[in-house]
XYZ file of C-alpha atoms in Angstrom:
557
model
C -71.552 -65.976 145.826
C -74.017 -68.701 144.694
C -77.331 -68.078 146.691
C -79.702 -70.148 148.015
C -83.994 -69.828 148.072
C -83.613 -68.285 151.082
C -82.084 -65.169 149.596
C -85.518 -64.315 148.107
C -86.811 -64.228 152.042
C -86.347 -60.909 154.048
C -84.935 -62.622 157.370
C -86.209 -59.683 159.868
C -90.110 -59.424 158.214
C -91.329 -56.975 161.266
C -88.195 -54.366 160.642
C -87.535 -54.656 157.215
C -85.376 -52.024 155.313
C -84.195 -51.808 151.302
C -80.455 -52.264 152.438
C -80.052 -56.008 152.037
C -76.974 -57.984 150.681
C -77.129 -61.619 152.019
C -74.357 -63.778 152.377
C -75.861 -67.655 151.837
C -74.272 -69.839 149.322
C -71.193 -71.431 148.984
C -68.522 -71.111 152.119
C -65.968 -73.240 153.599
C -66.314 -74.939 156.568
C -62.896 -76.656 158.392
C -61.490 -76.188 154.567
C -64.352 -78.253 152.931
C -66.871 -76.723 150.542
C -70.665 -75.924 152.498
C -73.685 -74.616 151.331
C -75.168 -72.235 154.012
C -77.529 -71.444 155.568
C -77.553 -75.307 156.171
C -76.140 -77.004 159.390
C -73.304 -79.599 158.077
C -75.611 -82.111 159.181
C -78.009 -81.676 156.557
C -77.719 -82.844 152.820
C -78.888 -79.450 151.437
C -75.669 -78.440 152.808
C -73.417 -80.586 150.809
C -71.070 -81.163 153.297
C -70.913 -84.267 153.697
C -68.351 -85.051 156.661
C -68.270 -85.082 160.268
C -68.219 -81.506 161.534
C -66.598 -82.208 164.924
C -67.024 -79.726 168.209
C -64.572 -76.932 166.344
C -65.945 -75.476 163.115
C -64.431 -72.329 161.371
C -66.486 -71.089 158.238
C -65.294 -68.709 155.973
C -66.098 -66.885 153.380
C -65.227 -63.479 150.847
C -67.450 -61.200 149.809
C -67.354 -57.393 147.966
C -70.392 -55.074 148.957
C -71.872 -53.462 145.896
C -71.078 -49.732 144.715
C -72.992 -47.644 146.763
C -74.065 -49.984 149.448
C -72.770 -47.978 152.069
C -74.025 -44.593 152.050
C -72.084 -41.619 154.389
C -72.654 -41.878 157.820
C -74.023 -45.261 157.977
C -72.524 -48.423 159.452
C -72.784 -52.402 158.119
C -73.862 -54.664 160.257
C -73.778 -58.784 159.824
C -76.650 -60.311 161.125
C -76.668 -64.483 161.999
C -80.302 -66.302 162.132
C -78.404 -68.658 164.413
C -75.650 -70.596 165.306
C -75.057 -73.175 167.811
C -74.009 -72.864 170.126
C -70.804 -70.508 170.653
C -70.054 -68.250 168.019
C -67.140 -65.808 167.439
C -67.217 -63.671 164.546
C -64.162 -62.329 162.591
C -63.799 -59.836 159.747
C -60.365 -59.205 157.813
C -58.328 -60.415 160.891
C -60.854 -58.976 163.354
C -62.871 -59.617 166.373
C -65.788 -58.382 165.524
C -68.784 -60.498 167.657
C -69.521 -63.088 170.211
C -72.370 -65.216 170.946
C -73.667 -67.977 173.207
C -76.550 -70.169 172.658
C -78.213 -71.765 169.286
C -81.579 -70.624 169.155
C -81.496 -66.225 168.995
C -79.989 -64.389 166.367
C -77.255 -61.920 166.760
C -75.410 -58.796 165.266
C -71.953 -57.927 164.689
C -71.200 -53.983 163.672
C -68.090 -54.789 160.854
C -68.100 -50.307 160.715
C -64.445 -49.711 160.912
C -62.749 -52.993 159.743
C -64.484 -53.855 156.337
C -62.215 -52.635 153.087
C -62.782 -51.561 149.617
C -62.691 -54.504 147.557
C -62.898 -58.349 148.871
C -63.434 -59.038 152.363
C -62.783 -62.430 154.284
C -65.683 -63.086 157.090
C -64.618 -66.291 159.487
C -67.221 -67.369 161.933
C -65.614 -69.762 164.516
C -68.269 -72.349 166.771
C -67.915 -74.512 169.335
C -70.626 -76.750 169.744
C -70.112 -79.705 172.572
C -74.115 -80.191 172.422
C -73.606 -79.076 176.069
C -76.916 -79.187 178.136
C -75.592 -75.672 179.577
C -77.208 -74.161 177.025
C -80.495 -75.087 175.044
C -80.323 -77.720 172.943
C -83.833 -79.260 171.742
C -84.371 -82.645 170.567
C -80.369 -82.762 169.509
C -78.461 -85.684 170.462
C -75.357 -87.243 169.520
C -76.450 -90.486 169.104
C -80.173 -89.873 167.567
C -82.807 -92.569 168.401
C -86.542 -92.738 169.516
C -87.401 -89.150 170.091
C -84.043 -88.008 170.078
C -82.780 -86.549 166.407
C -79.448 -86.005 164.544
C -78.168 -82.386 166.046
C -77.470 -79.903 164.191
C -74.209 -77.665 164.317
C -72.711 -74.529 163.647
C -74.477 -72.118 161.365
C -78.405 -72.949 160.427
C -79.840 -69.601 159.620
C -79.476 -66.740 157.173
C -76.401 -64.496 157.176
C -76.996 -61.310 155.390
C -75.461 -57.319 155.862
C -77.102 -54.397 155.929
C -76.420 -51.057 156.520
C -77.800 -48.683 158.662
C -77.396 -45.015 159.348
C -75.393 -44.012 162.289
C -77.675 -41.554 164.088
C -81.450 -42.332 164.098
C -81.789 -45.576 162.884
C -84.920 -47.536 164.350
C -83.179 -50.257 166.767
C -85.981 -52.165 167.468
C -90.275 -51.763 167.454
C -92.540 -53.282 170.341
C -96.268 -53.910 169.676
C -98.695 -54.057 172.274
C -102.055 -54.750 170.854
C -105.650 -55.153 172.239
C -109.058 -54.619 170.458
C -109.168 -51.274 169.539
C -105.264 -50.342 168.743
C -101.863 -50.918 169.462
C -99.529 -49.626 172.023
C -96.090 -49.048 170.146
C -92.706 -48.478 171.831
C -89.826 -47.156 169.210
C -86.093 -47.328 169.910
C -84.785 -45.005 167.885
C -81.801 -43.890 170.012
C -83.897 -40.711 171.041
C -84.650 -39.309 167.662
C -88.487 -38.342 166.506
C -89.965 -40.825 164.693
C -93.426 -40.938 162.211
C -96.070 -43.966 161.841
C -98.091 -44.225 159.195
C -100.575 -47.196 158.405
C -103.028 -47.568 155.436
C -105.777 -48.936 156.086
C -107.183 -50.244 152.379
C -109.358 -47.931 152.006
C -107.405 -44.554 151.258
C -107.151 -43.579 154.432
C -103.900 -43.432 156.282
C -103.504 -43.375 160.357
C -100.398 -41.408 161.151
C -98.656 -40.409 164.336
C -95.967 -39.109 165.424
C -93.586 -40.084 168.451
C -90.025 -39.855 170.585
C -89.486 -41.164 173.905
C -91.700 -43.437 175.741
C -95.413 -45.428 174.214
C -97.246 -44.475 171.767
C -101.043 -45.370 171.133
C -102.512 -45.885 168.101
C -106.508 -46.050 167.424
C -107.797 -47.748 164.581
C -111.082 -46.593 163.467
C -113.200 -49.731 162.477
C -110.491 -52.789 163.381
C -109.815 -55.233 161.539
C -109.304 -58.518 163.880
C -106.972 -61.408 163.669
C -108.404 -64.805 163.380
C -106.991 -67.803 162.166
C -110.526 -67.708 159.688
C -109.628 -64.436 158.725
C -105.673 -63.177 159.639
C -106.048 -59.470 158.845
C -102.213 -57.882 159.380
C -102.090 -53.830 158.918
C -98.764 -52.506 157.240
C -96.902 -49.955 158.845
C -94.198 -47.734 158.088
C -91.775 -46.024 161.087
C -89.590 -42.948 159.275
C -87.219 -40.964 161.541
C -85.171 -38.187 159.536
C -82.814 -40.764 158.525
C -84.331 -43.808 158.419
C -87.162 -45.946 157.304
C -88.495 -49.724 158.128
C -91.672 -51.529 157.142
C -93.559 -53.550 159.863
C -97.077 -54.827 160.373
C -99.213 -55.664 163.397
C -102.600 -57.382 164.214
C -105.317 -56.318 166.161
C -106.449 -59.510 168.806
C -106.526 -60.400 172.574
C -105.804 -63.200 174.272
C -107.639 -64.066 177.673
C -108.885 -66.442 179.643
C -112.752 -66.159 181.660
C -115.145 -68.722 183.522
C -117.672 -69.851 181.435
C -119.772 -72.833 182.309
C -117.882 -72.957 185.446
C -115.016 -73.579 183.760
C -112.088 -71.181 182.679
C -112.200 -70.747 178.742
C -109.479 -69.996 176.668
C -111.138 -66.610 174.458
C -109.815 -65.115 171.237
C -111.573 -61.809 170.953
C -113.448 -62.028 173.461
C -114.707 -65.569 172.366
C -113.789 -69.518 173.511
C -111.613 -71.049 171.467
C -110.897 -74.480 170.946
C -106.668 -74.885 170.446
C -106.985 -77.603 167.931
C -103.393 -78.481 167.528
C -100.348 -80.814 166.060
C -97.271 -80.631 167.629
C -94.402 -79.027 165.495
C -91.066 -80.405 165.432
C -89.602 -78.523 162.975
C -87.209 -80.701 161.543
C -86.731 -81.656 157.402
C -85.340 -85.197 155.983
C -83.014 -82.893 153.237
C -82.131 -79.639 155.743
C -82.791 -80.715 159.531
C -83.519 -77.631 161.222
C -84.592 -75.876 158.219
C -86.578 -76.613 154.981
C -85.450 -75.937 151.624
C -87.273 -72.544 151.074
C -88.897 -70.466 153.392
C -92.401 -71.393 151.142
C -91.677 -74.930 153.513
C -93.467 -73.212 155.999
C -96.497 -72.095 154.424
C -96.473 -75.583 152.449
C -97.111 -77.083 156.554
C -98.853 -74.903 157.755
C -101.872 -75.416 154.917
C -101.067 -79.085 155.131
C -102.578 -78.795 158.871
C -105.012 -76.443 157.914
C -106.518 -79.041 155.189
C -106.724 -81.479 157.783
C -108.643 -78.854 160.183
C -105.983 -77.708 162.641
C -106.155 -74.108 163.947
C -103.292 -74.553 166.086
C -98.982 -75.697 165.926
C -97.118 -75.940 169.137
C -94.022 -75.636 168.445
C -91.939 -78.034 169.925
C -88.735 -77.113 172.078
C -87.213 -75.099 168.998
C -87.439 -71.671 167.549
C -87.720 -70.555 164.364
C -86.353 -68.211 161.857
C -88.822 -65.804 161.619
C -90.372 -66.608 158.450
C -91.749 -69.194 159.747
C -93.898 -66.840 162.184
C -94.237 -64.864 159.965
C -96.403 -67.458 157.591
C -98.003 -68.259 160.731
C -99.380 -64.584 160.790
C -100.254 -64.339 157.153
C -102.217 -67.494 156.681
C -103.923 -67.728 159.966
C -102.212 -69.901 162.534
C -102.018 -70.206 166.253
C -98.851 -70.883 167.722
C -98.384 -72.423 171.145
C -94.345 -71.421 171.681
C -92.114 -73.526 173.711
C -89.111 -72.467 175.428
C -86.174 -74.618 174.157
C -85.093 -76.879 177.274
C -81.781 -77.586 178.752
C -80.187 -78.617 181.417
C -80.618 -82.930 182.321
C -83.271 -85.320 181.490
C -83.705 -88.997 182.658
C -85.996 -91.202 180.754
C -87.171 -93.040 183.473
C -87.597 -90.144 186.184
C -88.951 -87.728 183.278
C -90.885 -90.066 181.215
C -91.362 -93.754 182.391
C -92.881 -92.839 185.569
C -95.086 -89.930 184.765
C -97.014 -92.333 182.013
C -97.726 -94.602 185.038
C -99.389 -92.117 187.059
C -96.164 -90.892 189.010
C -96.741 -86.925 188.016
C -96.044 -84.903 191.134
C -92.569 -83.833 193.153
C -91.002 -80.593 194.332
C -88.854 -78.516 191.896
C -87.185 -76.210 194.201
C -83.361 -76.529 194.286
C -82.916 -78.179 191.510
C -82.069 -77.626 187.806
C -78.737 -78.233 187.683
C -75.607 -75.700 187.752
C -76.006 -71.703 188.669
C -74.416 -71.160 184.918
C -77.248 -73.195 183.500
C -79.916 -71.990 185.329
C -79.128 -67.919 184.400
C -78.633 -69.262 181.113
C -82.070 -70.572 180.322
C -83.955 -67.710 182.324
C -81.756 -65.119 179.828
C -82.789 -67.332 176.688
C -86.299 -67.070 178.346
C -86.782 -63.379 178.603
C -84.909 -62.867 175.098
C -87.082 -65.572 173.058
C -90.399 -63.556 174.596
C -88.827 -60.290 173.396
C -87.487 -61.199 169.823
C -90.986 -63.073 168.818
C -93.157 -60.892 171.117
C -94.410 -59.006 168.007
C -95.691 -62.251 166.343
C -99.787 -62.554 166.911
C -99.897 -66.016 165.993
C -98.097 -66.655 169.479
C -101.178 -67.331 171.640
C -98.798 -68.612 175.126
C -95.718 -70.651 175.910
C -94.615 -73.085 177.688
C -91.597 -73.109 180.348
C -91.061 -76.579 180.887
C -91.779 -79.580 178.918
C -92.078 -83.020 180.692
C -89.980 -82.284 183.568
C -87.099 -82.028 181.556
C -84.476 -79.557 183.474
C -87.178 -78.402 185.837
C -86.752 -76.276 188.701
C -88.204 -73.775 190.682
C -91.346 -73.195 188.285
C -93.227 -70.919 190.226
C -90.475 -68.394 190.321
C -89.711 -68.787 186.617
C -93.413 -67.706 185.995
C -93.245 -64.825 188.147
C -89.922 -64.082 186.289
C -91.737 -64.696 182.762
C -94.827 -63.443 183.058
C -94.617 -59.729 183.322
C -92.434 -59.985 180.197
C -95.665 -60.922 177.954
C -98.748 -60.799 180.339
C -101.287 -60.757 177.379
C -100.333 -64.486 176.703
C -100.604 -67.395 178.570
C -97.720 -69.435 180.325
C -98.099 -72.869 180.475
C -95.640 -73.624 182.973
C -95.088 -77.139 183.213
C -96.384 -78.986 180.091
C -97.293 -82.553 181.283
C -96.251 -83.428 184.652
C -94.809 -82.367 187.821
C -97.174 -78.862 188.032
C -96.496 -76.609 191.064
C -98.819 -73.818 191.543
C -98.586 -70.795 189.262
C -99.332 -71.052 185.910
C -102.111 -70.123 183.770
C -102.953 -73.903 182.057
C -103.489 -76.894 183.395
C -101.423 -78.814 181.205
C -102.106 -82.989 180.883
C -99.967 -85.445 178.228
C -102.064 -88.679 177.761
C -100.482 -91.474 175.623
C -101.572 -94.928 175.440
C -104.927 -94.924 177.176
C -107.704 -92.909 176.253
C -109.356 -91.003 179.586
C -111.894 -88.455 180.317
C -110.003 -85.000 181.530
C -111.406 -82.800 184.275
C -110.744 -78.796 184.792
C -110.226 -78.497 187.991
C -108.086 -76.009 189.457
C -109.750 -72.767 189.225
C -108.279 -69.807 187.022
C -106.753 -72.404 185.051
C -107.520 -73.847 181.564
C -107.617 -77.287 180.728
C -105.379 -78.178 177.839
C -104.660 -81.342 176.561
C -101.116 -80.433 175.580
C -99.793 -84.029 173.791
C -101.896 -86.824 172.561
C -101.977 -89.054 170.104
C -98.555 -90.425 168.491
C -100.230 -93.236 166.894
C -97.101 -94.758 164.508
C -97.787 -95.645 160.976
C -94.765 -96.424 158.959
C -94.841 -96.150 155.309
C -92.420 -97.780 153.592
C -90.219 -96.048 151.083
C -90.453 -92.881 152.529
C -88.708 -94.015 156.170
C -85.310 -92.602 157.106
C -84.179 -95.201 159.651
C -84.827 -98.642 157.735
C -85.280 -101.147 160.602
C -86.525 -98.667 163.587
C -89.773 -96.887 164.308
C -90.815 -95.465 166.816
C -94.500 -94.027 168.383
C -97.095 -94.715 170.660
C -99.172 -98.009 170.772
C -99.446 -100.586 168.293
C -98.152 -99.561 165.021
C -101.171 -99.352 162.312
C -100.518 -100.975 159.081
C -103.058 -98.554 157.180
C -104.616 -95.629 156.724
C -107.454 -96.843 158.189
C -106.235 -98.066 160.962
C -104.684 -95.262 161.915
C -107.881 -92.666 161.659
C -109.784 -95.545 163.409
C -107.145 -94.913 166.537
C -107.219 -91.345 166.210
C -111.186 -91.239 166.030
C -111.200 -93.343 169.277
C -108.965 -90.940 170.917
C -111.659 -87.836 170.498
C -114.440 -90.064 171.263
C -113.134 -91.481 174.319
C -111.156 -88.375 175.423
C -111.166 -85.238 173.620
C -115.160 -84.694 172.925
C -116.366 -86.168 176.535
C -113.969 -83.890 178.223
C -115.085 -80.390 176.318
C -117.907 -80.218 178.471
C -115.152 -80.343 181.682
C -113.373 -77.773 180.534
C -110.822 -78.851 177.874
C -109.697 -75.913 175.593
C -107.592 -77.987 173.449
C -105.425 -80.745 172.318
C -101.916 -81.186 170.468
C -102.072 -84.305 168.513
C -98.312 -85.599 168.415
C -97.204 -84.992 165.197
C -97.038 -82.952 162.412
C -94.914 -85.522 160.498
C -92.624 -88.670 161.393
C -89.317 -87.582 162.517
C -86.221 -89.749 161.670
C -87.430 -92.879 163.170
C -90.032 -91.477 164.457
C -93.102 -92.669 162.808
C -96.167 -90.918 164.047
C -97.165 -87.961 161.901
C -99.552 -87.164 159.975
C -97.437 -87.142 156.858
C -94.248 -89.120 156.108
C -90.468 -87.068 156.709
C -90.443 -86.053 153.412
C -94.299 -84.448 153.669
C -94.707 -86.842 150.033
C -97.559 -88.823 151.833
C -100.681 -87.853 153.763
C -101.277 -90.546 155.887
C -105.369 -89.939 156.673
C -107.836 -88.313 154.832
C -108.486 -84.550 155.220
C -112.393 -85.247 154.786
C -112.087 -87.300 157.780
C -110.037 -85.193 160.159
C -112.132 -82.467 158.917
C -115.162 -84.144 160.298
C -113.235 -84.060 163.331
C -112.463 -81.083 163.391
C -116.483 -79.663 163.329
C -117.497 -81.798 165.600
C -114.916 -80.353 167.946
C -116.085 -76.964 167.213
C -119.725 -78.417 167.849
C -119.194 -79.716 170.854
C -116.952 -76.639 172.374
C -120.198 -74.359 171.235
C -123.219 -76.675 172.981
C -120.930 -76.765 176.625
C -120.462 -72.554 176.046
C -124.409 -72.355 175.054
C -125.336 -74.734 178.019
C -123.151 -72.674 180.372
């Protein structure tokens, strides 16, 4: 099977074993050649059709000699696919799946055979707004982008043994240690972490938490984003994990609630992250993408991605832990949106109305508060994930309150920012303002809460050659011609809005974007991330005088 850069990328980083055979490459999909893991959408994929509502990949495959040892079973593992999946192996129901976003497993112990074996993966994607769908839409324009369907994530086996394998690892950590909780189907388990300098922590573990102390930690930063390896053994198994050591909270300083990392205000300094590619759509060529953007935003002084309505595979949080990242996750909406209810009227000034009762269908509803609680548990591990967000511009709203009393126990050493935008109730732990268009001075003013700025900006600049839709952009405001337009605009912003409001509070911004999107022309680099569009010497200058100003409203507090 021809494979693709991705095979060189563990897909599972925190619980990674030796047993790996991945299955990327060359497929069918509806009887038509397909690269995977690319959506049909995409041009990496080669398909090059329409992929319709029904697709049915297959593919063969022969596990090496020895892949399988004695009492151990093989298990298939999808990134993702959108948005119903069943899976099938040599005839056989093996798996099921709803929703696009979460990966899933499928146990192929009992039906795989010596020799070749045909896997068939059958999805139904309608784009229905049942389940979470993102920025897809059929008929992509403005902020709305080509969906993607099917299978857009690694595929890869691996086999396991069938009594004490390590099921999952939960990390808890603070200042001083971690808190780690083992499923391990009841068997004993061993930790051991070096710690660089020849010593090793062990300990030793079964049912229920187990601390660990580490002598002289190590914290994560996004300066300096210090991960410690670990290794979990039971009698017949072994992964390799890692953690960091950092806390998250929020304390009045000032008289104003701070955002602290460590124990110290922080200033979220942020893009917003789409996470779309002009050759692969919902994922990049290589998993080295990632690190590629994430150092393009750290050039231009950024500490911080939100990451827009989507989740990742998780080498892209991954990269966000090793080079020093925060991430601000969103949940990925569903359910309706109306432009002129949801957008149009909030920009004038129209930001408050009830939630309760609405949202949309009971099936819809459970839906998104399942996706909810599973996104928090499969990237709880991650320490680049500072908080999330529930809802995002009103956009399938309802009964917020509740869904952060639902949420928040799940994670409590993050933030929730419950409603990002418009149309706040009362619980949440941000208060979260979008301000396009005209520049204004922000107050914190509801106590407990800090003040983020969580979308600004989306100044357009369209550079031609390097535009996907010829004849269409879109952003906020005029459209700037130049380069230097375009910082000029942006250094307006922070002087009328961001800088003058540090002293009231504000913990941070999102600048919107990363890079244009389709015809969406306001990032900071161009689709194909082959032009910068400002100057990292001036955002830089930005960027200190940010951290200058955050530092004289904490020293005059």
């Amino acid at each position: 099977m021809e494979q693709s850069g991705w095979t060189r990328c563990y897909p599972r980083p925190q619980l990674r074993r030796d047993s790996f055979f991945p299955l990327d490459g060359n497929w069918t999909l509806n009887g038509r050649p397909i690269r995977i893991p690319w959506p049909p959408q995409a041009p990496l994929s080669g398909y090059g059709a329409e992929a319709g509502d029904v697709l049915r990949y297959e593919t063969a495959f022969t596990l090496p000699e020895g892949f399988v040892p004695r009492h151990h079973r093989v298990l298939a593992h999808f990134g993702a696919v959108d948005q119903v999946a069943e899976v099938w192996v040599n005839g056989r129901r093996a798996a099921r799946h709803e929703g696009g976003y979460l990966p899933f497993s499928a146990d192929l112990t009992g039906v795989l055979r010596s020799g070749e074996n045909r896997l068939t993966v059958k999805a139904v994607d309608t784009l229905s707004r049942t389940y979470p769908c993102g920025k897809q839409h059929k008929r992509p324009h403005g902020m709305w982008y080509t969906p993607v369907s099917g299978i857009w994530q690694p595929v890869w086996l691996e086999a396991v043994p069938a009594a004490g394998a390590v099921r999952s690892v939960r990390l808890t950590p603070d200042l001083t240690g971690v808190t780690i909780e083992v499923d391990a189907g009841g068997a004993e388990y061993n930790v051991a972490v070096p710690l660089g300098n020849g010593t090793i922590l062990t300990a030793a573990g079964k049912d229920g938490p187990l601390r660990l102390e580490v002598p002289d930690p190590r914290l994560w930063e996004p300066d300096v984003p210090h991960l410690y390896p670990m290794t979990i053994a039971t009698a017949t198994d072994q992964v390799e994990s890692y953690f960091a050591l950092r806390a998250v909270t929020t304390r009045e300083i000032d008289g104003h609630a701070r955002l602290c990392l460590n124990g110290r205000p922080i200033f979220l300094h942020g893009v917003l992250d789409q996470g779309y590619f002009e050759d692969g759509l919902f994922l990049p060529r290589s998993p080295e993408e990632y690190d590629a953007d994430i150092m393009r935003m750290k050039e231009l002084g950024f500490n911080t991605l939100r990451k827009h309505v989507k989740i990742e595979p998780e080498a892209f949080y991954y990269a966000c832990d090793r080079l020093g990242v925060l991430v601000v996750q969103d949940m990925v909406n569903s359910g309706e949106y109306r432009y002129v209810r949801d957008t149009v009227l909030p920009t004038l000034g129209y930001k408050k109305r009830t939630d309760l009762g609405k949202g949309g269908s009971e099936q819809r509803k459970a839906f998104f508060e399942r996706h909810c609680l599973d996104t928090i548990a499969h990237l709880k591990n991650h320490p680049c994930i500072v908080g999330w967000t529930i809802f995002n511009e009103g956009w399938g709203q309802y009964d917020s309150d509740r869904l952060y009393r639902l949420l928040k126990p799940a994670d409590p050493a993050r933030f929730f920012m419950t409603t990002s935008g418009w149309f706040a109730q009362r619980e949440s732990d941000v208060q979260s303002e979008h301000v396009y268009f005209n520049s204004r001075v922000l107050e914190g003013d509801q106590p407990g809460k800090f003040l983020f700025l969580s979308e600004c900006g989306g100044f357009s600049r369209r550079v031609e050659g390097h535009v996907t839709r010829e004849r269409k952009n879109y952003g906020y405001g005029e459209q700037a011609r130049t380069g230097a337009e375009l910082e000029a605009r942006i250094g307006r912003m922070y002087d009328d809005m961001v800088l003058p409001s540090i002293p009231n509070g504000l913990c941070g911004c999102v600048y919107t974007q990363l890079s244009d999107v389709e015809g969406e022309t306001n990032g900071l680099y161009t689709y194909d991330r082959q032009v910068r569009k400002v100057r990292p010497e001036f955002m830089g200058k930005i960027a200190r005088r940010v951290k200058q100003a955050l530092e004289k409203a904490v020293e005059n507090g």
